[in-house]
Tab-separated table of C-alpha atoms and ligand atoms in Angstrom:
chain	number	residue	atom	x	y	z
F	189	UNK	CA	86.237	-20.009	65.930
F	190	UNK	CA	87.888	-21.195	68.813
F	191	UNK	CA	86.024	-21.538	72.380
F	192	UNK	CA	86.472	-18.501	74.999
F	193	UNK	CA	88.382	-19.726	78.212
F	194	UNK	CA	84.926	-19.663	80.199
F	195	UNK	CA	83.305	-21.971	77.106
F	196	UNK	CA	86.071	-24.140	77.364
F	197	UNK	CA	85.868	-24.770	80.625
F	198	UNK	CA	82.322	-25.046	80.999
F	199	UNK	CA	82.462	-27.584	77.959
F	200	UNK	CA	84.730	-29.601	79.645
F	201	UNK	CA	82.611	-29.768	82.950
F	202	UNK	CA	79.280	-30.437	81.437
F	203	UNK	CA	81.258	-33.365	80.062
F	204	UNK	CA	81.504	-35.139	83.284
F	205	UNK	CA	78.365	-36.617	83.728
F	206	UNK	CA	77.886	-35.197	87.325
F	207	UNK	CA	74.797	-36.217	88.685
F	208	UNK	CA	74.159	-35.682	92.373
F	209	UNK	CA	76.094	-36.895	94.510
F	210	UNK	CA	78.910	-38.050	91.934
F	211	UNK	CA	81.352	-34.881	91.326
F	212	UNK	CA	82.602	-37.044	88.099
F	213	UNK	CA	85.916	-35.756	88.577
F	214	UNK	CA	84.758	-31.978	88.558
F	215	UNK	CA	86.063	-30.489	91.611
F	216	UNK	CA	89.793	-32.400	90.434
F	217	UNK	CA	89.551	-30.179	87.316
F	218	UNK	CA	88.815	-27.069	88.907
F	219	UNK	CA	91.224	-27.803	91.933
F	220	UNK	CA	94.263	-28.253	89.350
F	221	UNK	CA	93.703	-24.719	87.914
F	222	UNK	CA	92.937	-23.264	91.154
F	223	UNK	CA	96.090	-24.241	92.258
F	224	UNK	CA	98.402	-23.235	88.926
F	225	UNK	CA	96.520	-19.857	89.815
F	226	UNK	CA	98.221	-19.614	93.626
F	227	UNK	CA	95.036	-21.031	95.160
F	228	UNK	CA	95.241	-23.551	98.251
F	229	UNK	CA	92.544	-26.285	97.731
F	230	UNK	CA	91.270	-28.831	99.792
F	231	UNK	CA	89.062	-31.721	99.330
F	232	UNK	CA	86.461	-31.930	102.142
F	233	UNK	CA	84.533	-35.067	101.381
F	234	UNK	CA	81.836	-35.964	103.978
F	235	UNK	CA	80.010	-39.417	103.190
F	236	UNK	CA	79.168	-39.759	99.546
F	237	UNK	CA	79.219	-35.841	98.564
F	238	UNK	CA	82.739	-34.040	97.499
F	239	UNK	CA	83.446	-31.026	98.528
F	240	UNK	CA	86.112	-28.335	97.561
F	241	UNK	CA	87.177	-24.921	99.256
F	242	UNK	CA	90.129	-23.277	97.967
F	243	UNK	CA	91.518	-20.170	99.130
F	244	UNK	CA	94.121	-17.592	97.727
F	245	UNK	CA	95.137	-15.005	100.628
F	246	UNK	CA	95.082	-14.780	104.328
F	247	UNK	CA	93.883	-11.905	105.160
F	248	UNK	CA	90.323	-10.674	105.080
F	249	UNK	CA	87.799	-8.869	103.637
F	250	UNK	CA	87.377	-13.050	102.291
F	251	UNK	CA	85.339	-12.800	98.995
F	252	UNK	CA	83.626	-16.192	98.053
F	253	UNK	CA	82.645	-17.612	94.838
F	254	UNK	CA	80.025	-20.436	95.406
F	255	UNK	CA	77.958	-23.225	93.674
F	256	UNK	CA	77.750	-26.539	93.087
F	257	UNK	CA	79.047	-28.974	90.416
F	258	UNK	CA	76.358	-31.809	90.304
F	259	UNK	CA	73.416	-31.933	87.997
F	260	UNK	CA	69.920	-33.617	87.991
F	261	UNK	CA	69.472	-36.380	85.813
F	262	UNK	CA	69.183	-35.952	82.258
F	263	UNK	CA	65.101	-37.619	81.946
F	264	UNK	CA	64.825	-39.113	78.611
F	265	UNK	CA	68.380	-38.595	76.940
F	266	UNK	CA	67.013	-39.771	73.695
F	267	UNK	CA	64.294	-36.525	73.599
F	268	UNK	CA	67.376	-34.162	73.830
F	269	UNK	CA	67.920	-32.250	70.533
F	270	UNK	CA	71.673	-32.679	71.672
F	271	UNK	CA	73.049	-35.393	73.564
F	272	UNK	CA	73.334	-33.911	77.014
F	273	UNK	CA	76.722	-34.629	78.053
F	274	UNK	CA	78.676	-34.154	74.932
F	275	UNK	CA	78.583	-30.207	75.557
F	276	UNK	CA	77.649	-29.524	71.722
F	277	UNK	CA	77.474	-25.774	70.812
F	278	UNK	CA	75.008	-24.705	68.012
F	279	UNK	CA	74.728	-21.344	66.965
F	280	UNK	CA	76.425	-19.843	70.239
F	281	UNK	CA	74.072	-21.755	72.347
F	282	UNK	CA	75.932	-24.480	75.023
F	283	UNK	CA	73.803	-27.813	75.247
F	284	UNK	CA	73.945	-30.389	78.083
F	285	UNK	CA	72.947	-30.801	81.511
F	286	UNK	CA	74.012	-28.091	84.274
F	287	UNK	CA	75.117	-25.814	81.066
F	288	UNK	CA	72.930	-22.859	83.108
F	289	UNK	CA	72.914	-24.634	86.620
F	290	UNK	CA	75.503	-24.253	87.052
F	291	UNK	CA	78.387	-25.613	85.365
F	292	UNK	CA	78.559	-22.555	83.051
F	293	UNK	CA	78.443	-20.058	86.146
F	294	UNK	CA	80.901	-22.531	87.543
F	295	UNK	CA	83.511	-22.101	84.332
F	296	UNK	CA	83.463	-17.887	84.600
F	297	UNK	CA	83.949	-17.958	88.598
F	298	UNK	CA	87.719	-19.696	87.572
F	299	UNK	CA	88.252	-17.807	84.990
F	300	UNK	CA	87.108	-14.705	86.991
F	301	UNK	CA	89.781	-16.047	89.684
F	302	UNK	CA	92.111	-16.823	87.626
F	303	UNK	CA	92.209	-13.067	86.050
F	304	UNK	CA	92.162	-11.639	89.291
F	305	UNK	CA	94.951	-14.033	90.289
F	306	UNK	CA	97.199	-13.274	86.701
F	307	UNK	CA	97.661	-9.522	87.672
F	308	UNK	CA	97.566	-9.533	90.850
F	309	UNK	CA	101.417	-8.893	90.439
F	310	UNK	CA	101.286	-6.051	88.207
F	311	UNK	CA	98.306	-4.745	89.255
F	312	UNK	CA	98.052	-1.238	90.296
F	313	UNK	CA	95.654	-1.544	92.828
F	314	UNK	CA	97.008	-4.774	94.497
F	315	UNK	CA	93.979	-6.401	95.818
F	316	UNK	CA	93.475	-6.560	99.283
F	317	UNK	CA	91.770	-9.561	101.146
F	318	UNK	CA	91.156	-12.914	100.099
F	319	UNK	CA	89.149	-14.966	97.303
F	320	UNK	CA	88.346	-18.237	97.851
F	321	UNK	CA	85.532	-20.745	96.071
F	322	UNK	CA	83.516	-22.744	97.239
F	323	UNK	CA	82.168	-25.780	95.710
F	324	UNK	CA	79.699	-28.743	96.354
F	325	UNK	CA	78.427	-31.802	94.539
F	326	UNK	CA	75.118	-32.530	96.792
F	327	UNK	CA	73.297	-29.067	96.183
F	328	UNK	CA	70.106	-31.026	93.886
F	329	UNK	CA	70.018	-33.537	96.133
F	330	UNK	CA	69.447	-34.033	99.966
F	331	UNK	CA	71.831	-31.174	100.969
F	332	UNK	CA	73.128	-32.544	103.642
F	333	UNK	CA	76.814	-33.364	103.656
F	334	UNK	CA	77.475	-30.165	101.317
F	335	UNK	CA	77.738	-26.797	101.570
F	336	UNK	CA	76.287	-27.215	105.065
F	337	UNK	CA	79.239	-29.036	106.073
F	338	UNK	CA	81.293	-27.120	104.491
F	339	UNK	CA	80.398	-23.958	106.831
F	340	UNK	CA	80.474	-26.118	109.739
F	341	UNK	CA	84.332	-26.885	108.920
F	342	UNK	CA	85.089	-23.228	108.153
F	343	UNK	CA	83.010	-21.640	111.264
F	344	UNK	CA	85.047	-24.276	113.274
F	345	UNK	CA	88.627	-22.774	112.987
F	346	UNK	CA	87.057	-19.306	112.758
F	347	UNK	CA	87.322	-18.277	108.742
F	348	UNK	CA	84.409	-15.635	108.274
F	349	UNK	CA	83.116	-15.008	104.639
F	350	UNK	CA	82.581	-11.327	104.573
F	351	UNK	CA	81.001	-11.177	100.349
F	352	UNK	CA	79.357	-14.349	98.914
F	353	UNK	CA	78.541	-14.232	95.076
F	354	UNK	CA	76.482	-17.837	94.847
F	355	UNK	CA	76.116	-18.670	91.157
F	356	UNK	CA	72.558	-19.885	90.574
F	357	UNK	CA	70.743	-18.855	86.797
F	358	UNK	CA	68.965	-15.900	88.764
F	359	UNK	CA	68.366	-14.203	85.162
F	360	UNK	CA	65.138	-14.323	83.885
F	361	UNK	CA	64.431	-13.013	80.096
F	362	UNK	CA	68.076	-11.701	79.387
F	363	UNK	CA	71.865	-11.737	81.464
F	364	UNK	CA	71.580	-9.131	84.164
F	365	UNK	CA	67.671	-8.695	84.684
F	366	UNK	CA	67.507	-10.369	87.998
F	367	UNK	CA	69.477	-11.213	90.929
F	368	UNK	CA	68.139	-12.968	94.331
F	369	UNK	CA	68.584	-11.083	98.117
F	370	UNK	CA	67.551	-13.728	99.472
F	371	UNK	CA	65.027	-16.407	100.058
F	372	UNK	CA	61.677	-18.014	101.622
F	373	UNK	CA	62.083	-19.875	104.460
F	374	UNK	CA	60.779	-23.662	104.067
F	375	UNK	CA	58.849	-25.617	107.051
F	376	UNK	CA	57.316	-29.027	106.289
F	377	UNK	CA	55.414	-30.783	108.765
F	378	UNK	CA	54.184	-34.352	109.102
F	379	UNK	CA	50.994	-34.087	111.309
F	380	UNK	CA	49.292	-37.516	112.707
F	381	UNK	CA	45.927	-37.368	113.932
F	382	UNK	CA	44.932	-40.006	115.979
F	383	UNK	CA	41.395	-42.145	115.830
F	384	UNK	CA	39.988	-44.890	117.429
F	385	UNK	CA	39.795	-48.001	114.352
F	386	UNK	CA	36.008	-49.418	114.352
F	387	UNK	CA	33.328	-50.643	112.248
F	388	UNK	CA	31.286	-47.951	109.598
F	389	UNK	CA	28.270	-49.352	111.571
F	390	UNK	CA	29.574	-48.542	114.780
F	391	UNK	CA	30.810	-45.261	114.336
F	392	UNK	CA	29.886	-44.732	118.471
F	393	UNK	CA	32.294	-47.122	119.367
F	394	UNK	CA	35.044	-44.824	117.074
F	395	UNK	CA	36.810	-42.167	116.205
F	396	UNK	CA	37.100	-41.423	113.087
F	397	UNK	CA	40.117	-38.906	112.438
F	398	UNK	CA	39.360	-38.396	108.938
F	399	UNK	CA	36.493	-36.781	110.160
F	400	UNK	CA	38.306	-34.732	112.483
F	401	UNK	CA	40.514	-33.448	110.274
F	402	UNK	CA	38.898	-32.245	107.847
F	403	UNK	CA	36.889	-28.718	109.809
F	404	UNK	CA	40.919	-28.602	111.338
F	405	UNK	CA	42.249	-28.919	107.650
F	406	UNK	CA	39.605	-25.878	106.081
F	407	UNK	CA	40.789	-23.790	109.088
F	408	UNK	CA	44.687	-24.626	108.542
F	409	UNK	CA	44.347	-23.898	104.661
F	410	UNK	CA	42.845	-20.535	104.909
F	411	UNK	CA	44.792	-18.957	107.569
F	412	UNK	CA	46.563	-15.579	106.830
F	413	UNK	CA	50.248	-15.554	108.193
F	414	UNK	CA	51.429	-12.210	106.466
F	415	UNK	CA	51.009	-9.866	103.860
F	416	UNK	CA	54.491	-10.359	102.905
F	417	UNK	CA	56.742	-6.897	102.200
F	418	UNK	CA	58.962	-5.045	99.669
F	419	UNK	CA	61.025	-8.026	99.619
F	420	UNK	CA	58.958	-11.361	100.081
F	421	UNK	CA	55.544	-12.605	98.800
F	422	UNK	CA	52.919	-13.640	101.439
F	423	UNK	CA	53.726	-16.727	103.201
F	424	UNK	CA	52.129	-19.612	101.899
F	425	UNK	CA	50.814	-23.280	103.066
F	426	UNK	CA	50.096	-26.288	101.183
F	427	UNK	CA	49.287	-29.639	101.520
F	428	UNK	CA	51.012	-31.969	99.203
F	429	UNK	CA	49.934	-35.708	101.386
F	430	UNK	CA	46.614	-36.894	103.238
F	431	UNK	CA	46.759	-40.376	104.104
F	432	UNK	CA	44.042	-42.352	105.901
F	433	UNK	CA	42.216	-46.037	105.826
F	434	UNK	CA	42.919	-49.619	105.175
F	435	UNK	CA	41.961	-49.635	102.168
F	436	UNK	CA	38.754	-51.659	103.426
F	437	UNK	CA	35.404	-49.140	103.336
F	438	UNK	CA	33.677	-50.594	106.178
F	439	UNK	CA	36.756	-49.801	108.404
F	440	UNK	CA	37.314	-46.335	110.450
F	441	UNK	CA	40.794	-45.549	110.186
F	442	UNK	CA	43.446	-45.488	113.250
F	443	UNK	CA	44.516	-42.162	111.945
F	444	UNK	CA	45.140	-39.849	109.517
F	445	UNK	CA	48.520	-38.413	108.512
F	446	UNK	CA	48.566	-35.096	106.690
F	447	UNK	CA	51.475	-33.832	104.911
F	448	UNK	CA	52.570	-29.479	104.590
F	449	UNK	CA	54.919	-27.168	103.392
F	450	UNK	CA	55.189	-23.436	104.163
F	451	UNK	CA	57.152	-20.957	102.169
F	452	UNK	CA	57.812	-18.235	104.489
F	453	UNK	CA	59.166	-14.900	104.973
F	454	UNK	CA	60.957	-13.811	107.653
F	455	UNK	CA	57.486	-11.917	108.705
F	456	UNK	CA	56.384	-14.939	110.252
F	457	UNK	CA	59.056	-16.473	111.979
F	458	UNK	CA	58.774	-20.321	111.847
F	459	UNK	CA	58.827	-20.439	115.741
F	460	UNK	CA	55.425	-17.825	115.514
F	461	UNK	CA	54.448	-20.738	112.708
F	462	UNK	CA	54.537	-23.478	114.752
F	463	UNK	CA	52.878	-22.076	117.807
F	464	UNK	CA	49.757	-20.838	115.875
F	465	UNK	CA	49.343	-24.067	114.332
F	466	UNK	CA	49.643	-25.887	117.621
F	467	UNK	CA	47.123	-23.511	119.185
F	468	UNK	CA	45.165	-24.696	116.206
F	469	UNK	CA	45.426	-27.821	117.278
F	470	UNK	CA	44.721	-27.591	120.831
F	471	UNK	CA	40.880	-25.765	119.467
F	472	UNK	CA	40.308	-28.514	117.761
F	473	UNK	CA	40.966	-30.733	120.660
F	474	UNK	CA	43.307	-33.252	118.277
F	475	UNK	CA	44.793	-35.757	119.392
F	476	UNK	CA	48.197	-35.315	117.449
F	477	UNK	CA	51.855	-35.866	116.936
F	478	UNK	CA	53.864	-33.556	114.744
F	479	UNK	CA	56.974	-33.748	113.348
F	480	UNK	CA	58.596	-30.697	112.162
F	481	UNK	CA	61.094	-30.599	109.041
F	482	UNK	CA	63.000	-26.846	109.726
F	483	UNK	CA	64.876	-26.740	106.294
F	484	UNK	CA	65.409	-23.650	105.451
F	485	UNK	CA	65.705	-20.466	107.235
F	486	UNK	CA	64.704	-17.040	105.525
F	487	UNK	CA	67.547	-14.874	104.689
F	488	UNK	CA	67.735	-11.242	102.680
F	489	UNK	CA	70.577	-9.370	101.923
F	490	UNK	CA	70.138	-6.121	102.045
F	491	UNK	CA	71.717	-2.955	100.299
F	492	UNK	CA	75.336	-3.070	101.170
F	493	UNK	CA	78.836	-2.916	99.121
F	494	UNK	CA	78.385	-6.110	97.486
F	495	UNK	CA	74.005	-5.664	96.000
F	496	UNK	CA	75.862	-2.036	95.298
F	497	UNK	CA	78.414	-3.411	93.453
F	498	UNK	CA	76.960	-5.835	91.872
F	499	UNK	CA	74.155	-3.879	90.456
F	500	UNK	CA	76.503	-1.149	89.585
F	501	UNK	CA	78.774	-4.094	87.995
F	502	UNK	CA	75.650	-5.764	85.518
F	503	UNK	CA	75.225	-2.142	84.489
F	504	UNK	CA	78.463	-1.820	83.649
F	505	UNK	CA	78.551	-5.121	81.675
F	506	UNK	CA	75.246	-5.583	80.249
F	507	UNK	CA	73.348	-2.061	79.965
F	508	UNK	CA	70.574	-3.392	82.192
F	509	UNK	CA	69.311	-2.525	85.356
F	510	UNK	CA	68.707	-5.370	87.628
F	511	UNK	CA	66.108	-6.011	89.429
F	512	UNK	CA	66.289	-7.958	93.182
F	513	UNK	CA	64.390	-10.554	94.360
F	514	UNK	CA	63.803	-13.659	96.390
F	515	UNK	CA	61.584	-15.814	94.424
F	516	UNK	CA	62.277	-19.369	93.481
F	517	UNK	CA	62.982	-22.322	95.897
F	518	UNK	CA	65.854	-22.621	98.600
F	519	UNK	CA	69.292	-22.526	97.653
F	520	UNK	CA	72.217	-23.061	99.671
F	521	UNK	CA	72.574	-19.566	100.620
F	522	UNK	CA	70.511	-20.877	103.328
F	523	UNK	CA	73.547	-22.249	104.982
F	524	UNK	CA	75.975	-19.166	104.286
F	525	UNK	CA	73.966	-16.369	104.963
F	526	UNK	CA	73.738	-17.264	108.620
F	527	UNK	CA	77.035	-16.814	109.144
F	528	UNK	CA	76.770	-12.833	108.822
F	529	UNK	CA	78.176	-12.791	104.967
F	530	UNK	CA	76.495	-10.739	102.600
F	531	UNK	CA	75.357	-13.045	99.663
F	532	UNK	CA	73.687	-12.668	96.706
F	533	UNK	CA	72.636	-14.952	94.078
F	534	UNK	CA	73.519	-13.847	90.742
F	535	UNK	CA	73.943	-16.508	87.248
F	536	UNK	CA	72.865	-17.164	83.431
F	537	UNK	CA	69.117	-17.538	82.310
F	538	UNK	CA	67.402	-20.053	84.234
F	539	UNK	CA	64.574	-21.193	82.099
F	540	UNK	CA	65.762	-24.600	80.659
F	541	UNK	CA	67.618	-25.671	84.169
F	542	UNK	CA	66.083	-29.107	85.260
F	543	UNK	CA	64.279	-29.525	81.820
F	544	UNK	CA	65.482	-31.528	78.290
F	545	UNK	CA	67.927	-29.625	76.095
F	546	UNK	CA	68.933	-27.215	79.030
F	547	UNK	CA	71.061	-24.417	77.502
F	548	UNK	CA	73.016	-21.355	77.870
F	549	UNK	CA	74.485	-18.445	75.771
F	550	UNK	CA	78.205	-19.119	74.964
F	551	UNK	CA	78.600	-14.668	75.203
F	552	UNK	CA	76.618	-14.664	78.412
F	553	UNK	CA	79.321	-17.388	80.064
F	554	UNK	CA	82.092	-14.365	79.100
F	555	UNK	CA	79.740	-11.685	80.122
F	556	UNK	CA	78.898	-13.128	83.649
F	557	UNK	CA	82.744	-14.283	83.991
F	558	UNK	CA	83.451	-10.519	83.749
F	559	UNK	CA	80.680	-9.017	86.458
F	560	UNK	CA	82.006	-11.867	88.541
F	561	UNK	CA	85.844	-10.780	88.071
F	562	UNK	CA	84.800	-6.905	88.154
F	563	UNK	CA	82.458	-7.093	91.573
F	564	UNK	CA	85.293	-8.994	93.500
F	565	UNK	CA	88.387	-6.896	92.369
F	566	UNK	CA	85.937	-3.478	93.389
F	567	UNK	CA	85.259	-4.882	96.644
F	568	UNK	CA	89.097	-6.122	97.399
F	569	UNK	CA	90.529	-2.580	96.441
F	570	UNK	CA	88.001	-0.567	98.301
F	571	UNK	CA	89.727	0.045	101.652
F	572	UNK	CA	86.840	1.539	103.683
F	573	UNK	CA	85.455	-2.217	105.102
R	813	ZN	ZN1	71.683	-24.882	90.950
């Protein structure tokens, strides 16, 4: 049996060995058939990380693919069942690294354009608008000269993405169950709390910040922030570092550095965040720096033509009804929703991404590579936006 044009192509990218921040010659591949499908491409590399954005049309509604072509490491190659970069299939199932995230969602967003593209000639309705796709290698890693960058360039000369379809494994248990609104916000915080060094024996000639930060620590870890909503889970805090000492026991520390992380909804603005944590502070009369890590905004997408059409779309497809959600960790959705598009995560079964022998369904690549052809050519022949 020969390969589908989606398996083909996601064969053929799981084959470059892609790890973040090396493209591997991804974006090349998917730039030559972008362009043999009318597309204009352009390479937007910003320090180690490439970057591609390749638009067919000028006119708007703009409909955006996005996603990212690097991978995580492999771990232990020799633990894989297959080797996971020589894209083996076994009974319909796609082995290798980024075969669910996301090289497979990757594969049916060109063929989805290049479908749209092959009759847009014949077409009856003629599509209306513009598709373009969007494509990093530095989403798994720091996330800095990617996507980000990427919106910086397009927000500079004024090209607004009006529907964003980003292809992260959103599915759960089967194709179509889930798709992401949105996501948690994410605020890490370095926090310093400053001592006076001395000797264990002359604890009146110190101050020991170990002890004052643990009754500020108890407090910190059991405040309430939210009860989240419909949308969002409660906001959470953790602390994932507490450093403190010489190493020496009959030495009172300088200080005490304390590491945190909130997950947070946009019921608790990270502004509100900060200031109830410094008013924390100030009650336990610390003597602190802080130093705030702002990564990742909150963002939901609410019901609109493109959650509409999508939902309508996986119905269509797949005979389930999906369900929306935000869960899972930030994506970089964070850096397009901003911008006013509507954006929703929708891709393959995630549960294998990031682990040994990560897989995907060979039908589900076609399946998805149809929604994501279907959703874009309803929303570019509906004239009412
Ligand atoms: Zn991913």
């Amino acid at each position: 049996m020969t390969d589908s044009a989606t398996l083909a192509l996601a064969r053929e990218l799981v084959r470059r060995p892609s790890v973040t921040p090396d493209d591997a010659g991804c974006q090349q591949l998917i730039a030559e058939r972008l362009q043999a499908a009318g597309f204009i491409t352009e390479h937007l590399r910003f320090g180690a990380v490439d970057n591609l954005w390749a638009r067919r049309g000028d006119t708007g509604p703009l409909f955006v693919f996005a996603g990212h072509t690097d991978v995580v490491p492999t771990g232990e190659a020799s633990r894989w069942s297959q080797a996971p970069f020589d894209a083996n299939v076994v009974n319909g199932v796609l082995y290798g690294r980024g075969a669910a995230d996301m090289k497979g969602s990757v594969a049916a967003m060109i063929t989805a354009c290049e479908r749209l593209a092959a009759d847009e000639g014949d077409h009856a309705e003629r599509l209306q608008g513009s598709i373009a796709v969007l494509l990093t290698s530095d989403e798994e890693g720091p996330a800095r000269d990617g996507t980000r960058r990427v919106m910086e360039t397009l927000d500079a000369r004024d090209e607004s993405i009006d529907y964003c379809l980003l292809g992260e494994p959103s599915s759960t248990d089967v194709l179509g169950d889930v798709m992401r609104l949105g996501r948690r916000g994410s605020l890490g915080a370095r926090l310093t709390i400053k001592g006076r060094q001395g000797h264990v024996a002359y604890p009146h000639l110190a101050d020991n910040p170990v002890h004052r930060a643990a009754p500020f620590l108890a407090e910190l870890v059991s405040m309430e922030w939210d009860q989240g909503d419909e949308h969002f889970p409660p906001t959470t805090l953790q602390v994932s570092n507490i450093a403190a000492g010489t190493g020496a026991t009959n030495v009172i520390p300088a200080e005490c550095t304390v590491d945190f992380n909130l997950r947070y909804s946009p019921a608790t603005p990270a502004e509100r965040i900060k200031s109830r944590i410094q008013s924390l502070i100030e009650a336990h009369a610390l003597h602190t720096s802080i130093a705030w890590n702002d990564s990742a905004r909150p963002f939901l997408t609410g019901n609109g033509a493109l959650v509409d059409t999508l939902q309508t779309v996986i119905h269509e497809v797949t005979g389930i009804q999906v369900e929306g959600n935000t869960a899972g960790g930030t994506s970089d959705g964070r850096f397009i929703a901003p911008s006013g598009a509507q954006l929703v995560e929708f891709g393959p079964i995630n549960a294998s991404i990031h682990a040994l022998d990560e897989h995907v369904n060979a039908s589900d690549l076609d399946l998805l590579s149809s929604i994501y052809e279907t959703v874009a050519r309803r929303l570019l022949t509906q004239q009412d936006t």
